[in-house]
Short mmCIF file of C-alpha atoms in Angstrom, two decimals:
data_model
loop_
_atom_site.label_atom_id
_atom_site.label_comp_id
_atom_site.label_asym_id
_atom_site.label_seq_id
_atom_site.Cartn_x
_atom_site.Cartn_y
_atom_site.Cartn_z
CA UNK A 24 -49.56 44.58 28.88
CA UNK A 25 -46.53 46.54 29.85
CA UNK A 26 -44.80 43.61 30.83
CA UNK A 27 -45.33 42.48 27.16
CA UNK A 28 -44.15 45.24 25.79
CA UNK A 29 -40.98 45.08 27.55
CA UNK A 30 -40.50 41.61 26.50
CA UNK A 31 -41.19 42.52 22.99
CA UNK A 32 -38.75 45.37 23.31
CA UNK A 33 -36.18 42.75 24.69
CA UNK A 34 -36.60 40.49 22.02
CA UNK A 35 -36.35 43.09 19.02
CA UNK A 36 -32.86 43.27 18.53
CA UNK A 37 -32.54 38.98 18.44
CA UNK A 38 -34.96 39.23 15.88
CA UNK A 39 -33.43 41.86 13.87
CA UNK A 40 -30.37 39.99 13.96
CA UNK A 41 -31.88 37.18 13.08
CA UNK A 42 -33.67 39.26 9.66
CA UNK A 43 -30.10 40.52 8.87
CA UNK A 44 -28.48 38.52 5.88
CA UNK A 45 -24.96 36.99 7.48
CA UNK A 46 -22.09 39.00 6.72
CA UNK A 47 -20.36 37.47 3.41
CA UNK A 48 -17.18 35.52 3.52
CA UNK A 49 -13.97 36.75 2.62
CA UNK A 50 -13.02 35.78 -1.07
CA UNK A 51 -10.17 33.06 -0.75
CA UNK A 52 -7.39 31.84 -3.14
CA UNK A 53 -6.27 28.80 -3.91
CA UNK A 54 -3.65 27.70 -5.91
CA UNK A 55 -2.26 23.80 -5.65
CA UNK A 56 0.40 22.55 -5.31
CA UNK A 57 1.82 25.22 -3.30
CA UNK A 58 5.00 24.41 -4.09
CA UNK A 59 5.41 22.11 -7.14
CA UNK A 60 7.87 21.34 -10.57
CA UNK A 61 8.10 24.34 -12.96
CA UNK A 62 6.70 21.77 -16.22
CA UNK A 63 3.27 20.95 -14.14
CA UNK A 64 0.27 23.05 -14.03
CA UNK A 65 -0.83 23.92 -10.61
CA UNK A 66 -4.90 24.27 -10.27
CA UNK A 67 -5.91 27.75 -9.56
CA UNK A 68 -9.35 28.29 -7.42
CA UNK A 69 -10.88 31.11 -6.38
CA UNK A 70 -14.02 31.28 -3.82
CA UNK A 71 -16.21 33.42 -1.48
CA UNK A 72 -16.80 35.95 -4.45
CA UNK A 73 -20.12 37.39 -5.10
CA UNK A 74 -22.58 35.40 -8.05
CA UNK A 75 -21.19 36.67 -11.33
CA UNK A 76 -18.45 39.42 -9.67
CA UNK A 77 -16.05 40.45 -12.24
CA UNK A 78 -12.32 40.04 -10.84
CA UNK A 79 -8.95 40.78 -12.54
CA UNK A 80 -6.11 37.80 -11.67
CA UNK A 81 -2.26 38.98 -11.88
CA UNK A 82 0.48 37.39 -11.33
CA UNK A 83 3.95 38.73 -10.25
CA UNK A 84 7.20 37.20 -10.33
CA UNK A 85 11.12 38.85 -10.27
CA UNK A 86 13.66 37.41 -12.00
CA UNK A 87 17.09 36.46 -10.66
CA UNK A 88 18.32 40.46 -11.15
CA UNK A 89 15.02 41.98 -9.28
CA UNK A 90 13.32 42.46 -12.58
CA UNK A 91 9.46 42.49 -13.02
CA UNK A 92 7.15 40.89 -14.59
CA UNK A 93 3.21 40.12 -14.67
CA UNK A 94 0.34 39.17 -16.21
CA UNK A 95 -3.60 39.74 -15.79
CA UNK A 96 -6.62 38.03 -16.64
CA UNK A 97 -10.35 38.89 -16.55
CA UNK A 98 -13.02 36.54 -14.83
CA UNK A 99 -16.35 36.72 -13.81
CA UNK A 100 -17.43 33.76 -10.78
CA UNK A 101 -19.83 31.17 -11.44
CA UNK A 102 -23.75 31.46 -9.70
CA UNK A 103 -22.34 30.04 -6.62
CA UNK A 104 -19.83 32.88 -6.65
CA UNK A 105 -16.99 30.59 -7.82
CA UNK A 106 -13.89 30.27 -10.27
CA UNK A 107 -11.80 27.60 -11.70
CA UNK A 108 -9.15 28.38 -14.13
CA UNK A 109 -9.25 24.85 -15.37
CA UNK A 110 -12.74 25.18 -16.73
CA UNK A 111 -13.61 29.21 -16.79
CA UNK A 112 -12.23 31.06 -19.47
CA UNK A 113 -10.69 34.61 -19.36
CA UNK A 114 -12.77 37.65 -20.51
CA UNK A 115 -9.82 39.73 -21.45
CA UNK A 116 -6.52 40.73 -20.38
CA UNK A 117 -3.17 39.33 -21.68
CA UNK A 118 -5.63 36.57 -23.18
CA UNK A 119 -8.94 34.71 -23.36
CA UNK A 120 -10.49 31.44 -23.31
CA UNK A 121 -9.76 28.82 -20.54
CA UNK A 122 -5.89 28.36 -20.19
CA UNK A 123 -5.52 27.15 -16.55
CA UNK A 124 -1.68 28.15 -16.89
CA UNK A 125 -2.13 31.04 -19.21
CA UNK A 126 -1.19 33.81 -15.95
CA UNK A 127 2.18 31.78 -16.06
CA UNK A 128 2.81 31.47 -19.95
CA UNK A 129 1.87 35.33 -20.41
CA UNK A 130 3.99 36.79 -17.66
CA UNK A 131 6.04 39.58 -19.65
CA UNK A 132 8.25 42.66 -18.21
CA UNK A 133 6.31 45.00 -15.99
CA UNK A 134 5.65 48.73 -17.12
CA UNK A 135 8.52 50.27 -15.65
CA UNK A 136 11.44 47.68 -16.58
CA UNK A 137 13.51 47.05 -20.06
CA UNK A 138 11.03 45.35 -22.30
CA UNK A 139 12.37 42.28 -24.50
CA UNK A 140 13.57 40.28 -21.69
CA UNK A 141 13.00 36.90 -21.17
CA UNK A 142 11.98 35.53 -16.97
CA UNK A 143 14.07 32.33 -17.34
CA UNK A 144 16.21 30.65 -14.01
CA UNK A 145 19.91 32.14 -14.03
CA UNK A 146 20.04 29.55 -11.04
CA UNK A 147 17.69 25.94 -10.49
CA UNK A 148 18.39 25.47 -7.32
CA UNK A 149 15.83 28.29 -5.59
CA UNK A 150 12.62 27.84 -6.67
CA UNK A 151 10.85 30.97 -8.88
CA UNK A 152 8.21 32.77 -6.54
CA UNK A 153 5.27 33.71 -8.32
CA UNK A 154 2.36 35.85 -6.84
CA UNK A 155 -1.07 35.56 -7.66
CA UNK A 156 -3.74 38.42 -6.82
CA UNK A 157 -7.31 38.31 -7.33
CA UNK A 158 -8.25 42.00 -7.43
CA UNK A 159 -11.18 43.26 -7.42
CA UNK A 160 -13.15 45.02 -11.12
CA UNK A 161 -11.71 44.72 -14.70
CA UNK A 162 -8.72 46.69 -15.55
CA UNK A 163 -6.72 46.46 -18.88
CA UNK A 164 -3.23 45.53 -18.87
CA UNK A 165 -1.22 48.24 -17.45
CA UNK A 166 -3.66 49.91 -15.60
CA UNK A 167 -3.85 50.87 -11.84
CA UNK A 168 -5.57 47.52 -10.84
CA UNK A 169 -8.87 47.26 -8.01
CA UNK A 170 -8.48 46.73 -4.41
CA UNK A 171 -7.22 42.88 -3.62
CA UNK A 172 -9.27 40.60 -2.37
CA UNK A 173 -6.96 37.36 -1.82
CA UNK A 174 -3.71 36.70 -2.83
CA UNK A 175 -1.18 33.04 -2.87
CA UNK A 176 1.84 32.11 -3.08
CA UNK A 177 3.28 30.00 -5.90
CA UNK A 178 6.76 28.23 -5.60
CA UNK A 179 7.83 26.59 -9.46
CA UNK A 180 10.83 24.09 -8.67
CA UNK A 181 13.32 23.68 -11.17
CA UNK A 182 14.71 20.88 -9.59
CA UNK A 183 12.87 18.02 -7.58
CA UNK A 184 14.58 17.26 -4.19
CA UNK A 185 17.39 14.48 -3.81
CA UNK A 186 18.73 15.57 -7.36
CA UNK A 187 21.99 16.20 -7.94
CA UNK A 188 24.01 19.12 -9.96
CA UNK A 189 27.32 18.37 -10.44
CA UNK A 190 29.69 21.01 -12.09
CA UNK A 191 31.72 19.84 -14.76
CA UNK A 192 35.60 19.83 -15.85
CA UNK A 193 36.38 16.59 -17.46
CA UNK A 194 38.98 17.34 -19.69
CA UNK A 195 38.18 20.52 -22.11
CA UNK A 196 34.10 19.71 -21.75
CA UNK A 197 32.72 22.13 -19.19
CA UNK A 198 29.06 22.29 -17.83
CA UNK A 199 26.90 20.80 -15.14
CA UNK A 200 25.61 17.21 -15.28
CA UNK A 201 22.19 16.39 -13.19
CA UNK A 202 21.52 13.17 -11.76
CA UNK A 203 17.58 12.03 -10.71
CA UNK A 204 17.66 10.71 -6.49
CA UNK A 205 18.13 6.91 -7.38
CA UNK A 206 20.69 4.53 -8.07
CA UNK A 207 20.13 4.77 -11.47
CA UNK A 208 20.92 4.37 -14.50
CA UNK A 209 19.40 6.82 -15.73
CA UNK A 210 18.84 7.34 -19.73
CA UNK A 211 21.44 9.74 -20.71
CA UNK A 212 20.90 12.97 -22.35
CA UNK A 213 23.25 16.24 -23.58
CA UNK A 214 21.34 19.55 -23.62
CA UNK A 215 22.54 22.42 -25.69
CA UNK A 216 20.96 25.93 -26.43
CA UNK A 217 21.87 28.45 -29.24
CA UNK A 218 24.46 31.14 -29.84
CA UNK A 219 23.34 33.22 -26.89
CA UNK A 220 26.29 31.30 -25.42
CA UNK A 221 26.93 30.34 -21.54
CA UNK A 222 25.29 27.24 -19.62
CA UNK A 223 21.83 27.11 -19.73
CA UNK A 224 20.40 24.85 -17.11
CA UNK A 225 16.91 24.94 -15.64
CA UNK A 226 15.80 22.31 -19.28
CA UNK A 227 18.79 20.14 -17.90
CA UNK A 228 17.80 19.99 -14.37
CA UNK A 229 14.23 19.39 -15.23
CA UNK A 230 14.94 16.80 -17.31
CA UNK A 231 16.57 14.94 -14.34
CA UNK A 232 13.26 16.01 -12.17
CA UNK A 233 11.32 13.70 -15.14
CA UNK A 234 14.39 10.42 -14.18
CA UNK A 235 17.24 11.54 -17.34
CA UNK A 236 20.83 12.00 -16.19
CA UNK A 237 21.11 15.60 -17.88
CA UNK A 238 24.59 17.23 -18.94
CA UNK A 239 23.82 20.83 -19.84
CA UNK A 240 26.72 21.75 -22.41
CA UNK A 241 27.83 24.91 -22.97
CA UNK A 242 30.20 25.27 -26.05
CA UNK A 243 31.79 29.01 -26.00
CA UNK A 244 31.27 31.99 -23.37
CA UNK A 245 31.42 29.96 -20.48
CA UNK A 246 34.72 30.01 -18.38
CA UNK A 247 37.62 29.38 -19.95
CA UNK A 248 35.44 28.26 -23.31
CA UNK A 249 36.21 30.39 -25.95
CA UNK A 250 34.59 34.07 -25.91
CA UNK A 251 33.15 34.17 -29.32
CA UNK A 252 31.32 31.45 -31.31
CA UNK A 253 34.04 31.05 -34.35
CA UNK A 254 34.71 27.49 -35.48
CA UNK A 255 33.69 24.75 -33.65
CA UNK A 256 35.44 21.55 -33.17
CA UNK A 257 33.24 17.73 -33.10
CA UNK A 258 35.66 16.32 -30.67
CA UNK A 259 34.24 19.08 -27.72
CA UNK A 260 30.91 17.27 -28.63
CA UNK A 261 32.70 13.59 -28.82
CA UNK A 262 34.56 13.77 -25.07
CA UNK A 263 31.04 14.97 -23.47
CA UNK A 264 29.12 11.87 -25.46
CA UNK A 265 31.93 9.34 -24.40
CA UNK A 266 31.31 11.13 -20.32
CA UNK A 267 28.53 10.72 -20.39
CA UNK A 268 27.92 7.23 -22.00
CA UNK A 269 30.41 5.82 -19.44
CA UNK A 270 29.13 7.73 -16.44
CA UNK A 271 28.28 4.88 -14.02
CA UNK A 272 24.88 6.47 -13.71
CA UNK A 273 23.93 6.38 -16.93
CA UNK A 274 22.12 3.79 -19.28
CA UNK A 275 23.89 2.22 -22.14
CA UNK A 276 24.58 1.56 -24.39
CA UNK A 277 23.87 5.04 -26.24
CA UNK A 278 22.59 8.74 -25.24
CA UNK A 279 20.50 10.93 -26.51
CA UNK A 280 21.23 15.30 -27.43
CA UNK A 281 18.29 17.32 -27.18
CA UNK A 282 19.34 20.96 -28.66
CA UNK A 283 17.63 24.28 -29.88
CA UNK A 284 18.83 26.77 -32.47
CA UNK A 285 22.14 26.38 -33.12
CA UNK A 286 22.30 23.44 -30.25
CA UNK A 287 19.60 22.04 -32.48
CA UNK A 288 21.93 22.00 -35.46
CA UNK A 289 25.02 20.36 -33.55
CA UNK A 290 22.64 17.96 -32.14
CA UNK A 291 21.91 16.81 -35.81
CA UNK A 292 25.85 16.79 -36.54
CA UNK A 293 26.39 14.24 -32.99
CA UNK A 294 24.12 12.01 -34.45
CA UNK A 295 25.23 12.00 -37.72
CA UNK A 296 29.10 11.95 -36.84
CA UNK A 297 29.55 10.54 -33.20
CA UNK A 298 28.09 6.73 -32.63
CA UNK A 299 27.79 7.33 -28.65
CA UNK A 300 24.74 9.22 -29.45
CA UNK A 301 21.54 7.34 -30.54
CA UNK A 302 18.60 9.73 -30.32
CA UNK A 303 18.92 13.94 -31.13
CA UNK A 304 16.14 16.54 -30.83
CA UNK A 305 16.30 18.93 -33.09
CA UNK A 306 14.17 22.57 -31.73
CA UNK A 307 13.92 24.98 -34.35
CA UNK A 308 17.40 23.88 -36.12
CA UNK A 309 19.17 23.82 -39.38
CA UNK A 310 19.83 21.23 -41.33
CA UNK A 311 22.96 22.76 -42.51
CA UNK A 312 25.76 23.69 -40.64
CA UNK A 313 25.46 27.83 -40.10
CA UNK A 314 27.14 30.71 -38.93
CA UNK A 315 30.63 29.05 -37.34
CA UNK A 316 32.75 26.31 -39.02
CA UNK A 317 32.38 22.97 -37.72
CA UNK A 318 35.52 21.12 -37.73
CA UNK A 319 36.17 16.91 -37.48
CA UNK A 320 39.67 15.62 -37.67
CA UNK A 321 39.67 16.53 -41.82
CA UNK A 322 36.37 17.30 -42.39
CA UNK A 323 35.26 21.14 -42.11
CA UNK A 324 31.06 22.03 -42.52
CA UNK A 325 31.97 25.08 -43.73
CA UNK A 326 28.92 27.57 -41.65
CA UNK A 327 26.09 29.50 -43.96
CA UNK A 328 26.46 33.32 -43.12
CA UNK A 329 23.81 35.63 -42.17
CA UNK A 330 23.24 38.75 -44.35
CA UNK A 331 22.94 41.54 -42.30
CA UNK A 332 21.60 43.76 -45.91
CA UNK A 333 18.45 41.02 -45.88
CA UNK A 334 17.51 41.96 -42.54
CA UNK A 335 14.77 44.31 -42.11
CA UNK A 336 13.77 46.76 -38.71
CA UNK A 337 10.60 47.56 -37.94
CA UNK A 338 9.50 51.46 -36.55
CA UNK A 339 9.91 50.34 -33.33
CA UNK A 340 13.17 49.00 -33.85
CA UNK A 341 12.76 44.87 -33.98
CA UNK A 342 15.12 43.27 -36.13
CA UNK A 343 13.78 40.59 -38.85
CA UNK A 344 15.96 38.51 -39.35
CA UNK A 345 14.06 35.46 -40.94
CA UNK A 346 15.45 35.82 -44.74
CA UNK A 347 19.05 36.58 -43.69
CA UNK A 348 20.14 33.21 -43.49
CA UNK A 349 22.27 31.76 -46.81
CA UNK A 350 19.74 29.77 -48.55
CA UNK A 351 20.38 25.98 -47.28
CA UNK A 352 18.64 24.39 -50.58
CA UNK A 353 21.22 26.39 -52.63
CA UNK A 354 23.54 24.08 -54.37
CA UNK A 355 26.35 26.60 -53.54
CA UNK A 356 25.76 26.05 -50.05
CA UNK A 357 25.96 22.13 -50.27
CA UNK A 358 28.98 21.91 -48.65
CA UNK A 359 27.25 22.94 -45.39
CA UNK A 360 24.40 20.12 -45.50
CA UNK A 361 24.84 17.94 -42.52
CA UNK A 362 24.81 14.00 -43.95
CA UNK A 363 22.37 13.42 -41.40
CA UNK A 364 21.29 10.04 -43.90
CA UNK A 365 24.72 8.30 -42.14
CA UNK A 366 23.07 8.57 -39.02
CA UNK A 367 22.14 5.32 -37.20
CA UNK A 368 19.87 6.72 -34.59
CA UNK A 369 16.61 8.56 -34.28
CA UNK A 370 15.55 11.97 -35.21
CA UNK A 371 12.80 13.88 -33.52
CA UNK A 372 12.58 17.27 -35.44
CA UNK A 373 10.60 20.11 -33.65
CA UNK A 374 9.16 23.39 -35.37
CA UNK A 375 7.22 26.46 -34.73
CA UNK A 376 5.53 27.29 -37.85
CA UNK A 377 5.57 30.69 -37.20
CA UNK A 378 9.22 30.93 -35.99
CA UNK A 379 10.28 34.22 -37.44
CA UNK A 380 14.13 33.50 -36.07
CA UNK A 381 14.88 31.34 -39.31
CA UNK A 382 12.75 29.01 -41.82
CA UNK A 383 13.03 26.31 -39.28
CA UNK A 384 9.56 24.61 -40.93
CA UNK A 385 12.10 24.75 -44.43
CA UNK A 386 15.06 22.90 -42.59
CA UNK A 387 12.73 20.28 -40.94
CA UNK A 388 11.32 19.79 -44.77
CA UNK A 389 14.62 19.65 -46.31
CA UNK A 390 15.89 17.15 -44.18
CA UNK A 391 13.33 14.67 -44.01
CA UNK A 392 13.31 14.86 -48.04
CA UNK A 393 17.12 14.04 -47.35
CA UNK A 394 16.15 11.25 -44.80
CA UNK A 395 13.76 10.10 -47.27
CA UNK A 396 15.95 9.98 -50.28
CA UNK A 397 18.47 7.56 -48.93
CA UNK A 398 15.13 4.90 -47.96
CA UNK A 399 15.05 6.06 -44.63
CA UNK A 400 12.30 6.64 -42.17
CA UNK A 401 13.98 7.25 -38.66
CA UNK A 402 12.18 10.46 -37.76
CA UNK A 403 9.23 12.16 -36.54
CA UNK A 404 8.35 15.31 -36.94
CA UNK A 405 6.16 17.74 -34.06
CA UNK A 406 5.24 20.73 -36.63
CA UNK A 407 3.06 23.74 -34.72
CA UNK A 408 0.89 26.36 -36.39
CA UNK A 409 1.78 29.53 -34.50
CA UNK A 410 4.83 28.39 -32.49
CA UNK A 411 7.69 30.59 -32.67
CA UNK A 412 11.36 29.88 -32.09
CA UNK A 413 11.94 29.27 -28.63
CA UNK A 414 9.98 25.80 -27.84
CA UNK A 415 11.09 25.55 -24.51
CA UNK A 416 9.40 23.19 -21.33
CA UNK A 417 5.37 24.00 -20.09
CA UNK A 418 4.90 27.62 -18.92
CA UNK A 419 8.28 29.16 -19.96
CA UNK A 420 6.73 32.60 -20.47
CA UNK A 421 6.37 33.57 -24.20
CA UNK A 422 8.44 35.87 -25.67
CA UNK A 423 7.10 37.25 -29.30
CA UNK A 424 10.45 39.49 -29.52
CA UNK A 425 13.30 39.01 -27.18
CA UNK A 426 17.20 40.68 -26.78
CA UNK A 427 19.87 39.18 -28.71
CA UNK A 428 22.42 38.78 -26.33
CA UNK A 429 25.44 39.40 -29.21
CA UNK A 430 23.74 41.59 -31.25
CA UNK A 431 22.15 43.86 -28.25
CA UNK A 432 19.09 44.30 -29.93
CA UNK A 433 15.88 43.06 -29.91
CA UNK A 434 14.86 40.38 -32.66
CA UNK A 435 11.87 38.84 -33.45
CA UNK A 436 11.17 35.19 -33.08
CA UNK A 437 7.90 34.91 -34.28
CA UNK A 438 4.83 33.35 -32.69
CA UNK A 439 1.65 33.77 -31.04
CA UNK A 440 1.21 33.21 -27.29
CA UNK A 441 -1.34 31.04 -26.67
CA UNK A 442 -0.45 28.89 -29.71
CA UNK A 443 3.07 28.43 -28.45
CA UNK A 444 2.07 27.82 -25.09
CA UNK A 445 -0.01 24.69 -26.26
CA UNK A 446 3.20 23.42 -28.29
CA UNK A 447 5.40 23.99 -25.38
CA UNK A 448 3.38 21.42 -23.19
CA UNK A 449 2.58 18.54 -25.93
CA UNK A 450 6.09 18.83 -26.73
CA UNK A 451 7.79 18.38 -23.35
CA UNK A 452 5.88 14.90 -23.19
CA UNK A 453 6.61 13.92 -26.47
CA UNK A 454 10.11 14.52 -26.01
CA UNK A 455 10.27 12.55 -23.19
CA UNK A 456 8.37 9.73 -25.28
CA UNK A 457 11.12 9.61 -27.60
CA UNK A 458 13.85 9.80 -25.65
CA UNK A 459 12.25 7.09 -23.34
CA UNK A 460 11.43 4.86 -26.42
CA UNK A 461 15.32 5.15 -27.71
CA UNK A 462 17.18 5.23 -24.63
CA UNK A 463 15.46 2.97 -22.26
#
């Protein structure tokens, strides 16, 4: 008997061990691919939690100046202790439903920094390094958030390897041209912004990522450009058309101008004026000629003014600006209208519905009524409910109200998040469509 009792003594901690539930994974964080183009959404998994565990995601990203910004989302993990961002939705946070990029689309200044400001690439050729952080508990925007229980790495590439950026001094036109790896050609595209000024690339060099030879055009504040955006002379617009359309690398026997804001409206005037180009994009544009004088051997577009006593400020110190614009449909202001009806090419017109910048839904109706008028039907229009102002390519973060960079102040352009979000992706493809369809 007492030797089985020592045997039974021997054996008693195997069998508790073998009574004692195994020790539970650690949580692990997926997000693929690793390292992947800035316009794609990336697949974000998360395992190893426990059935139904509520979990807070963030993500984290500095801009090019070491300035902060995140965004947080609230999940709870499947019966298996799972989560998928491409079929779970989000609880709370900076917003619901099931948005498999919506950490990316909602990233917004951190706490502590300047709000206003927009995370956009000063420079394409590093890729952006974004964060993510599964943490453990619920906790509202803002807030101190739980312990972390896996973290990833995200790399968003502006520009795919073997393409080229080439910087640009061809007579007066400045900017930087990008070619796709290949020997080409390559459908040809200009790419303008608005009157924040300077060269704007990281549209242009993703653009050439998706196979278009992309010349990102600045037109004043950009070396030895002019400082101020004044009058404007056609023939800046005409040299980079004709460089472009003979670039060896490039498609003939037109190209294409994809443009928002203001570099909406001059993309309308390059079609309308300059035979090189075929196809224009017009983002949230006019379809008058505004704020500078736009100048073509004789002809002047004389620019509609903004006035500043129909702008309105809000408690907190936004500027609305939406009614300050001279009133296009004005017959006193028809000397601005842009004849778009001479053009030979193709329009693709593109509107938030909610931009709050200008009455960008109003242009894009006044100009297919003009289109229309003279029997013609060469445009399509991609109208969204709840867009704002600033349609830029997938997962550009939203920005509701953002810093004028002449003005110094911050000024509404309209928009809901998750509504703008949706018209930034279907847009990018259908403005690749087009520009396919009309450029080869």
């Amino acid at each position: 008997a007492a030797m089985w009792r020592a045997l039974a003594t021997a054996a008693a901690p195997a069998r508790a061990l073998l009574c004692t539930p195994p020790a539970r994974r650690a949580a692990s964080l997926a997000v693929s691919p690793a390292a992947g183009p800035a316009d794609e959404r990336v697949e974000t998994r998360v395992t190893g939690l426990s059935p139904g565990q509520p979990v807070t995601l963030r993500a984290v990203a500095a801009d090019d100046r070491g300035c902060l910004f995140q965004s947080c989302a609230h999940y709870r993990a499947d019966s298996r202790g799972e989560l998928h961002l491409g079929t779970d939705a989000s609880h709370g946070g900076d917003y619901t439903g099931v948005e498999p990029m919506g950490l990316f689309w909602s990233l917004a200044p951190a706490g502590m920094e300047k709000p206003y400001q927009r995370l956009l690439p000063r420079s394409t050729g590093a890729p952006m390094k974004v964060e993510v952080l599964v943490h453990q508990g619920h906790s509202p925007p803002g807030a101190m958030p739980g312990p972390v229980v896996a973290k990833a790495e995200v790399q968003r590439l502006f520009t795919a390897p073997g393409v080229r950026r080439i910087r640009l001094k061809e007579g007066v036109v400045r900017g930087s041209l990008f070619l796709p790896p290949g020997d080409g050609p390559f459908p040809g595209v200009i790419d303008m912004y608005g009157d924040e000024g300077g060269l704007i690339e990281f549209r242009s060099s993703l653009l050439a990522t998706r196979g278009f030879a992309a010349l990102s055009l600045p037109y004043f504040d950009f070396e030895d450009l002019p400082r101020v955006m004044k009058e404007l002379k056609l023939e800046y617009f005409e040299q980079a058309a004709r460089f472009l359309q003979r670039h060896p690398k490039v498609k003939g026997p037109g190209v294409g101008v994809i443009g928002t804001g203001k570099g909406a409206e001059l993309a309308l005037s390059m079609i309308t004026f300059l035979p090189e180009v075929v196809a224009a994009v017009s983002i949230s544009g006019c379809s008058s000629n505004t704020v500078a004088d736009l100048h073509y051997g004789e002809m002047t577009l004389p620019g509609l003014r903004f006035d500043m006593k129909k702008v309105s400020v809000s408690d907190s110190g936004v500027f609305d600006i939406f009614e300050a614009l001279d009133d296009p449909a004005d017959p006193a202001n028809s000397p601005s209208v842009i004849p778009i009806e001479k053009a030979k090419g193709h329009f693709l017109l593109v509107v938030g519905e909610d931009d709050r910048m200008w009455k960008s839904s109003l242009y894009a109706e006044l100009a297919i009524r003009r289109l229309r008028q003279h029997g013609k039907e060469n445009f399509e229009l991609l109208s969204y409910p709840g867009a704002g102002h600033r349609i830029d390519p997938p997962s550009t973060p939203f920005c509701q109200v953002a810093l004028d960079r002449v003005l110094g102040v911050p000024v509404l352009g309209g928009g809901e998040s998750k509504a703008h979000a949706h018209a930034q992706e279907h847009s990018w493809g259908k403005i690749q469509e087009f520009l396919h369809l009309h450029l080869g």
